[in-house]
XYZ file of C-alpha atoms in Angstrom:
30
model
C -5.614 88.421 53.300
C -6.052 91.666 51.312
C -9.791 91.648 51.867
C -9.866 91.516 55.531
C -10.498 95.143 57.017
C -7.557 96.335 59.094
C -9.570 95.232 62.379
C -8.514 91.791 61.874
C -5.107 92.870 60.329
C -3.665 94.301 63.054
C -3.459 92.099 66.623
C -3.571 94.888 69.009
C -6.464 96.818 67.329
C -8.096 93.368 67.715
C -7.097 92.971 71.206
C -8.417 96.617 72.248
C -11.799 95.705 70.503
C -11.828 92.341 72.645
C -10.863 94.813 75.946
C -13.718 97.123 75.415
C -16.167 94.261 74.604
C -14.962 92.738 77.876
C -15.247 96.037 79.629
C -19.034 96.929 78.401
C -19.516 92.942 79.513
C -18.792 93.627 82.756
C -20.765 96.705 83.113
C -23.682 94.757 81.863
C -23.300 92.046 84.429
C -23.084 94.755 87.158
């Protein structure tokens, strides 16, 4: 809906965030 932040409105933005989180998790695992 309109009350949702642009973060969730854009699928690509969400994918980028997920990739960043995955990278951070991988770095922590190491």
